[in-house]
Amino acid sequence: MNTPERFANLPSYAFPRLRELLDHHTPGGEVIDLTIGAPKHDFPTWVVDEIVANAQGFKGYPVNEGTDALRAAISQWVQQRYGVSVDPATQLLALNGTREGLYNAAMALCPEQKNGTKPIVLIPNPFYQVYMVAALSVAAEPYFVAATSETGHLPDYAGLPAEVLDRTAIAYICSPANPQGAVASREYWQTLIALAEKHDFRIFADECYSEIYRETPPLGALTVAQEMGVNPERVTLFNSLSKRSNLAGLRSGFVAGGPDTIRRMKQLRSYSGSPLPAPLQAAAVKVWQDEVHVVENRALYQEKFTIADEVFAGLDGYMSPEAGFFLWLPVENGEEATLKLWLETGVRVLPGAYLAQGEGDENPGHGYIRVALVAPAADTRRALIALRECLYAD
């Protein structure tokens, strides 16, 4: 039987690779898993009450684009958070988490050609794996741009050759960045948006870590786009409740952008989407409207930022994250460091190379490990102390 080759050369996903690296070895201590970015803080207890109160909604098919109430609540949140008004009827679409939207946006919006040739999709390196698969799915060329300490851990798209930018149809950008925690400044957004205007490409702004920060809320792409007065189709925003509210399983996300962007995505989603069940949409309305639990959640992460800064004080190359909940720690070889840490301490982290493209030293994640600050504070402190003593002993 014939099978497609378009995805035959995909690298193994990060976590199966990690299991292959570690799981046939015995851990050297009590296991503390700091690998996956799955929030472990408590979510508001009243979420369950909302689901139960609306349980009759499971009897019917859910609204594909999101209920009026859900889109209104998200629109209000966007106005409150970013100072940008989006019409809930024409400029916003509810999603089943951001990954669905980040994929389907490329499916709906990437042209078959750009300036008479194969289009390019710009992807930061390291990157969220769905960006690459989305590019391959639309027969575009994934073009990886290193995000290193030299570039402030954000991709320098402005430094690319004009011939690359002229072929570019979409640029993915994650701010706060996964895994480095870097935040795009107003100048960065202005430069990128001006570049997109000049070379006529779309910006897909993945801002799912936007509500986990130290003191200052990260600036959003839509805010700067509005300030610059650019075409509303130019910048498309993606966000969700997963990190903001510790509700990754609720799957409430959204995409906001220009009316034509949303019309095209809505049309595709009517055929291929997987909408949230009605009781979950009802609960999501209340969650998007509440900020009290978000402040409490952020304080827990801020406590762990402080713990990390204390443990790694004086460590050469340590970069305290601006936002998000990952540490991006420098090591000589990420795979070797991950295995050593597992064998000697039981602390489980992720080699940085598993999140990036490139062989050996050409992979910008080769000399890093990613550490997710998702465990309780006491476990986090214990794990980080063990990590420093194991990998950075004088």
PDB file of N, CA and C in Angstrom, residues 17-61:
ATOM      1  N   ARG A  17      12.105  10.878  22.285  1.00  0.00           N
ATOM      2  CA  ARG A  17      13.573  10.858  22.283  1.00  0.00           C
ATOM      3  C   ARG A  17      14.112  10.849  23.713  1.00  0.00           C
ATOM      4  N   LEU A  18      13.475  11.627  24.574  1.00  0.00           N
ATOM      5  CA  LEU A  18      13.924  11.683  25.964  1.00  0.00           C
ATOM      6  C   LEU A  18      13.729  10.337  26.652  1.00  0.00           C
ATOM      7  N   ARG A  19      12.587   9.696  26.404  1.00  0.00           N
ATOM      8  CA  ARG A  19      12.351   8.378  27.011  1.00  0.00           C
ATOM      9  C   ARG A  19      13.378   7.369  26.524  1.00  0.00           C
ATOM     10  N   GLU A  20      13.719   7.451  25.257  1.00  0.00           N
ATOM     11  CA  GLU A  20      14.733   6.543  24.721  1.00  0.00           C
ATOM     12  C   GLU A  20      16.093   6.789  25.367  1.00  0.00           C
ATOM     13  N   LEU A  21      16.397   8.047  25.672  1.00  0.00           N
ATOM     14  CA  LEU A  21      17.672   8.391  26.296  1.00  0.00           C
ATOM     15  C   LEU A  21      17.748   7.927  27.746  1.00  0.00           C
ATOM     16  N   LEU A  22      16.635   8.059  28.488  1.00  0.00           N
ATOM     17  CA  LEU A  22      16.695   7.883  29.938  1.00  0.00           C
ATOM     18  C   LEU A  22      16.065   6.611  30.482  1.00  0.00           C
ATOM     19  N   ASP A  23      14.996   6.134  29.874  1.00  0.00           N
ATOM     20  CA  ASP A  23      14.132   5.196  30.582  1.00  0.00           C
ATOM     21  C   ASP A  23      14.704   3.798  30.784  1.00  0.00           C
ATOM     22  N   HIS A  24      15.754   3.429  30.083  1.00  0.00           N
ATOM     23  CA  HIS A  24      16.354   2.122  30.354  1.00  0.00           C
ATOM     24  C   HIS A  24      17.469   2.229  31.400  1.00  0.00           C
ATOM     25  N   HIS A  25      17.603   3.422  32.010  1.00  0.00           N
ATOM     26  CA  HIS A  25      18.555   3.627  33.101  1.00  0.00           C
ATOM     27  C   HIS A  25      17.791   3.830  34.412  1.00  0.00           C
ATOM     28  N   THR A  26      18.375   3.403  35.496  1.00  0.00           N
ATOM     29  CA  THR A  26      17.782   3.608  36.812  1.00  0.00           C
ATOM     30  C   THR A  26      18.124   5.005  37.314  1.00  0.00           C
ATOM     31  N   PRO A  27      17.121   5.783  37.754  1.00  0.00           N
ATOM     32  CA  PRO A  27      17.419   7.127  38.269  1.00  0.00           C
ATOM     33  C   PRO A  27      18.250   7.063  39.540  1.00  0.00           C
ATOM     34  N   GLY A  28      19.066   8.099  39.739  1.00  0.00           N
ATOM     35  CA  GLY A  28      19.974   8.102  40.876  1.00  0.00           C
ATOM     36  C   GLY A  28      19.400   8.696  42.133  1.00  0.00           C
ATOM     37  N   GLY A  29      18.097   8.887  42.185  1.00  0.00           N
ATOM     38  CA  GLY A  29      17.465   9.443  43.369  1.00  0.00           C
ATOM     39  C   GLY A  29      15.972   9.567  43.137  1.00  0.00           C
ATOM     40  N   GLU A  30      15.289  10.201  44.079  1.00  0.00           N
ATOM     41  CA  GLU A  30      13.856  10.437  43.933  1.00  0.00           C
ATOM     42  C   GLU A  30      13.596  11.242  42.660  1.00  0.00           C
ATOM     43  N   VAL A  31      12.685  10.759  41.840  1.00  0.00           N
ATOM     44  CA  VAL A  31      12.438  11.400  40.542  1.00  0.00           C
ATOM     45  C   VAL A  31      11.690  12.715  40.727  1.00  0.00           C
ATOM     46  N   ILE A  32      12.242  13.758  40.127  1.00  0.00           N
ATOM     47  CA  ILE A  32      11.560  15.045  40.023  1.00  0.00           C
ATOM     48  C   ILE A  32      11.558  15.410  38.543  1.00  0.00           C
ATOM     49  N   ASP A  33      10.375  15.449  37.964  1.00  0.00           N
ATOM     50  CA  ASP A  33      10.241  15.645  36.515  1.00  0.00           C
ATOM     51  C   ASP A  33      10.086  17.125  36.197  1.00  0.00           C
ATOM     52  N   LEU A  34      11.104  17.681  35.550  1.00  0.00           N
ATOM     53  CA  LEU A  34      11.085  19.087  35.136  1.00  0.00           C
ATOM     54  C   LEU A  34      11.204  19.177  33.613  1.00  0.00           C
ATOM     55  N   THR A  35      10.601  18.230  32.918  1.00  0.00           N
ATOM     56  CA  THR A  35      10.779  18.166  31.471  1.00  0.00           C
ATOM     57  C   THR A  35       9.696  18.905  30.701  1.00  0.00           C
ATOM     58  N   ILE A  36       8.463  18.570  30.951  1.00  0.00           N
ATOM     59  CA  ILE A  36       7.379  19.050  30.106  1.00  0.00           C
ATOM     60  C   ILE A  36       6.732  20.294  30.706  1.00  0.00           C
ATOM     61  N   GLY A  37       6.323  21.203  29.834  1.00  0.00           N
ATOM     62  CA  GLY A  37       5.718  22.451  30.290  1.00  0.00           C
ATOM     63  C   GLY A  37       4.250  22.301  30.597  1.00  0.00           C
ATOM     64  N   ALA A  38       3.909  21.352  31.444  1.00  0.00           N
ATOM     65  CA  ALA A  38       2.520  21.129  31.846  1.00  0.00           C
ATOM     66  C   ALA A  38       2.312  21.745  33.220  1.00  0.00           C
ATOM     67  N   PRO A  39       1.510  22.790  33.320  1.00  0.00           N
ATOM     68  CA  PRO A  39       1.299  23.442  34.614  1.00  0.00           C
ATOM     69  C   PRO A  39       0.764  22.475  35.656  1.00  0.00           C
ATOM     70  N   LYS A  40       1.270  22.591  36.882  1.00  0.00           N
ATOM     71  CA  LYS A  40       0.854  21.689  37.957  1.00  0.00           C
ATOM     72  C   LYS A  40       0.213  22.418  39.127  1.00  0.00           C
ATOM     73  N   HIS A  41       0.092  23.746  39.017  1.00  0.00           N
ATOM     74  CA  HIS A  41      -0.592  24.478  40.081  1.00  0.00           C
ATOM     75  C   HIS A  41      -2.085  24.161  40.028  1.00  0.00           C
ATOM     76  N   ASP A  42      -2.767  24.406  41.138  1.00  0.00           N
ATOM     77  CA  ASP A  42      -4.208  24.177  41.184  1.00  0.00           C
ATOM     78  C   ASP A  42      -4.945  25.191  40.314  1.00  0.00           C
ATOM     79  N   PHE A  43      -6.008  24.744  39.672  1.00  0.00           N
ATOM     80  CA  PHE A  43      -6.887  25.675  38.972  1.00  0.00           C
ATOM     81  C   PHE A  43      -8.056  26.017  39.894  1.00  0.00           C
ATOM     82  N   PRO A  44      -8.812  27.064  39.585  1.00  0.00           N
ATOM     83  CA  PRO A  44      -9.915  27.461  40.474  1.00  0.00           C
ATOM     84  C   PRO A  44     -10.944  26.340  40.634  1.00  0.00           C
ATOM     85  N   THR A  45     -11.346  26.069  41.865  1.00  0.00           N
ATOM     86  CA  THR A  45     -12.273  24.971  42.128  1.00  0.00           C
ATOM     87  C   THR A  45     -13.633  25.203  41.502  1.00  0.00           C
ATOM     88  N   TRP A  46     -13.979  26.486  41.313  1.00  0.00           N
ATOM     89  CA  TRP A  46     -15.308  26.774  40.762  1.00  0.00           C
ATOM     90  C   TRP A  46     -15.421  26.393  39.285  1.00  0.00           C
ATOM     91  N   VAL A  47     -14.316  26.071  38.630  1.00  0.00           N
ATOM     92  CA  VAL A  47     -14.389  25.617  37.241  1.00  0.00           C
ATOM     93  C   VAL A  47     -15.218  24.341  37.152  1.00  0.00           C
ATOM     94  N   VAL A  48     -15.017  23.431  38.100  1.00  0.00           N
ATOM     95  CA  VAL A  48     -15.782  22.179  38.109  1.00  0.00           C
ATOM     96  C   VAL A  48     -17.264  22.472  38.293  1.00  0.00           C
ATOM     97  N   ASP A  49     -17.584  23.424  39.158  1.00  0.00           N
ATOM     98  CA  ASP A  49     -18.992  23.774  39.388  1.00  0.00           C
ATOM     99  C   ASP A  49     -19.641  24.285  38.102  1.00  0.00           C
ATOM    100  N   GLU A  50     -18.904  25.078  37.340  1.00  0.00           N
ATOM    101  CA  GLU A  50     -19.441  25.613  36.086  1.00  0.00           C
ATOM    102  C   GLU A  50     -19.699  24.496  35.074  1.00  0.00           C
ATOM    103  N   ILE A  51     -18.782  23.544  35.011  1.00  0.00           N
ATOM    104  CA  ILE A  51     -18.973  22.426  34.080  1.00  0.00           C
ATOM    105  C   ILE A  51     -20.199  21.608  34.469  1.00  0.00           C
ATOM    106  N   VAL A  52     -20.345  21.324  35.769  1.00  0.00           N
ATOM    107  CA  VAL A  52     -21.493  20.541  36.244  1.00  0.00           C
ATOM    108  C   VAL A  52     -22.798  21.286  35.993  1.00  0.00           C
ATOM    109  N   ALA A  53     -22.795  22.590  36.250  1.00  0.00           N
ATOM    110  CA  ALA A  53     -24.012  23.376  36.071  1.00  0.00           C
ATOM    111  C   ALA A  53     -24.468  23.417  34.614  1.00  0.00           C
ATOM    112  N   ASN A  54     -23.527  23.217  33.704  1.00  0.00           N
ATOM    113  CA  ASN A  54     -23.851  23.278  32.279  1.00  0.00           C
ATOM    114  C   ASN A  54     -23.751  21.911  31.609  1.00  0.00           C
ATOM    115  N   ALA A  55     -23.790  20.840  32.406  1.00  0.00           N
ATOM    116  CA  ALA A  55     -23.539  19.496  31.883  1.00  0.00           C
ATOM    117  C   ALA A  55     -24.536  19.059  30.820  1.00  0.00           C
ATOM    118  N   GLN A  56     -25.761  19.615  30.838  1.00  0.00           N
ATOM    119  CA  GLN A  56     -26.740  19.248  29.810  1.00  0.00           C
ATOM    120  C   GLN A  56     -26.246  19.590  28.407  1.00  0.00           C
ATOM    121  N   GLY A  57     -25.280  20.497  28.346  1.00  0.00           N
ATOM    122  CA  GLY A  57     -24.724  20.874  27.054  1.00  0.00           C
ATOM    123  C   GLY A  57     -23.983  19.754  26.359  1.00  0.00           C
ATOM    124  N   PHE A  58     -23.613  18.722  27.094  1.00  0.00           N
ATOM    125  CA  PHE A  58     -22.949  17.576  26.464  1.00  0.00           C
ATOM    126  C   PHE A  58     -23.879  16.834  25.500  1.00  0.00           C
ATOM    127  N   LYS A  59     -25.183  17.081  25.606  1.00  0.00           N
ATOM    128  CA  LYS A  59     -26.150  16.396  24.747  1.00  0.00           C
ATOM    129  C   LYS A  59     -26.142  16.935  23.320  1.00  0.00           C
ATOM    130  N   GLY A  60     -25.652  18.141  23.136  1.00  0.00           N
ATOM    131  CA  GLY A  60     -25.713  18.756  21.816  1.00  0.00           C
ATOM    132  C   GLY A  60     -24.342  18.964  21.206  1.00  0.00           C
ATOM    133  N   TYR A  61     -24.340  19.216  19.895  1.00  0.00           N
ATOM    134  CA  TYR A  61     -23.083  19.543  19.219  1.00  0.00           C
ATOM    135  C   TYR A  61     -22.660  20.953  19.618  1.00  0.00           C
TER     136      TYR A  61
END
